[in-house]
Amino acid sequence: MAWVLEDGRPIYAQLVERLQVQIVSGAYPPGGKLPSVRELAAVAAVNPNTMQKAFAELEKSGLIITQGTNGRVVTEDERLIRGSKRRLARRHADAYFAGMEGLGYTRAQAADFLRAAEGKGEAEDE
Amino acid sequence: MNELIEIVGLTKAYDASHIAVNNVSLTLPRGKIIGLLGPNGSGKTTLIKMLNGLLTPTQGSIRIGGQPVGVETKAHVAYLPDRTYLSGNKKVTQILDFFCDFYADFSRERAVGMLQSLGVDPNARMGTLSKGTKEKVQLILVMSREADLYILDEPIAGVDPAARDYILRTILNNYDPNATVLISTHLIGDVEQVLDEVIFMRYGHLVLYTSVDNIRERHGKSVDAYFREVFAC
């Protein structure tokens, strides 16, 4: 199925994030083989050159490794994968805080709210 | 050589007051999928017809793979016109025969495979196929050639969203790093993800030639949204 992409941001950057998520979530496990640029571009229904650019970016960060004619594999460096996971998590946290600040919460209040929401399944107003 | 198309000072004037393409200069590389975008009457089809040698430029020149437009270039350019040109009386297999005879770079195998995956009966007569299926057959014929340049004039305008997806997938599946695909359309949102680059035309002029991600990076919006802004009425 075609990947659903956002309008306002470069496509290759969104492909990088999608692939990062698939790597840190284990959908592509450490040391596992990745599909070819062509295959993945066809699955995602995106331009192969754009997918190539996303792969190049992930290679630069070390998350994926090119093995000559053997294709590409996910790194086995778990520290690198954990680091990437934290950065992605950080982005979710920032987005949450930004949303809550838009509603007039301070960061501390937003954090409390989240803890309360996690405890009760549903948060109540203070 | 990475340049595929070299257009210099290209002009087509139907008469003194009607200049369809006005002094366009443009160099396009190999290995790209490029959108040719512009409102109605911006000169897209006129430009395409000149690339195919169906219209003679009033001024300027076009080179494709280093050759001026002619018999040589036509052998390496696969063109999907904006209207049907296949006889309704012919069976799909007869049209395949015809393409095999006509184009040295036509792969019958590839065409049959694609027809099969679409469930088109090769013994059906063209006239009995639905409009959307007919368009798909025509696209399959064009994409079954091993061309340097594929020119698709409004390939998705007349078909339903599922067929649209199939067409875009066909284009992606046949991607060849040595060939370029030029797609003219005004349904930008539907093709944006598969494009490398876009050409904006207006009143026969070249307005912009840049990459999709450049527009998104610089303007923080999709090519579709940016197009609407640039061409707002």
PDB file of C-alpha atoms in Angstrom, chain B residues 7 9-14 18-25 42-48 50 58-59 201 203-206:
ATOM      1  CA  ILE B   7      15.655  22.653 -25.606  1.00  0.00           C
ATOM      2  CA  GLY B   9      14.908  29.147 -27.401  1.00  0.00           C
ATOM      3  CA  LEU B  10      11.926  27.056 -28.415  1.00  0.00           C
ATOM      4  CA  THR B  11       8.956  28.987 -29.796  1.00  0.00           C
ATOM      5  CA  LYS B  12       5.740  27.913 -31.479  1.00  0.00           C
ATOM      6  CA  ALA B  13       3.528  30.670 -32.834  1.00  0.00           C
ATOM      7  CA  TYR B  14       0.296  29.540 -34.471  1.00  0.00           C
ATOM      8  CA  HIS B  18      -1.210  33.216 -30.549  1.00  0.00           C
ATOM      9  CA  ILE B  19       2.164  32.109 -29.218  1.00  0.00           C
ATOM     10  CA  ALA B  20       1.679  28.702 -27.592  1.00  0.00           C
ATOM     11  CA  VAL B  21       5.293  28.188 -26.528  1.00  0.00           C
ATOM     12  CA  ASN B  22       7.415  31.259 -26.023  1.00  0.00           C
ATOM     13  CA  ASN B  23      11.224  31.115 -25.997  1.00  0.00           C
ATOM     14  CA  VAL B  24      11.591  28.108 -23.718  1.00  0.00           C
ATOM     15  CA  SER B  25      15.086  26.858 -22.885  1.00  0.00           C
ATOM     16  CA  SER B  42      -0.157  27.012 -20.929  1.00  0.00           C
ATOM     17  CA  GLY B  43       1.580  25.247 -23.830  1.00  0.00           C
ATOM     18  CA  LYS B  44       2.170  21.790 -22.370  1.00  0.00           C
ATOM     19  CA  THR B  45       0.701  19.795 -25.229  1.00  0.00           C
ATOM     20  CA  THR B  46       2.285  22.040 -27.866  1.00  0.00           C
ATOM     21  CA  LEU B  47       5.683  21.481 -26.238  1.00  0.00           C
ATOM     22  CA  ILE B  48       5.046  17.728 -26.147  1.00  0.00           C
ATOM     23  CA  MET B  50       7.249  19.424 -30.751  1.00  0.00           C
ATOM     24  CA  THR B  58       8.673  28.370 -35.280  1.00  0.00           C
ATOM     25  CA  GLN B  59      12.040  29.056 -33.706  1.00  0.00           C
ATOM     26  CA  MET B 201       4.477  26.610 -17.550  1.00  0.00           C
ATOM     27  CA  TYR B 203       1.152  31.428 -21.179  1.00  0.00           C
ATOM     28  CA  GLY B 204       3.783  29.469 -23.085  1.00  0.00           C
ATOM     29  CA  HIS B 205       6.601  30.569 -20.791  1.00  0.00           C
ATOM     30  CA  LEU B 206       8.737  28.421 -18.556  1.00  0.00           C
TER      31      LEU B 206
END
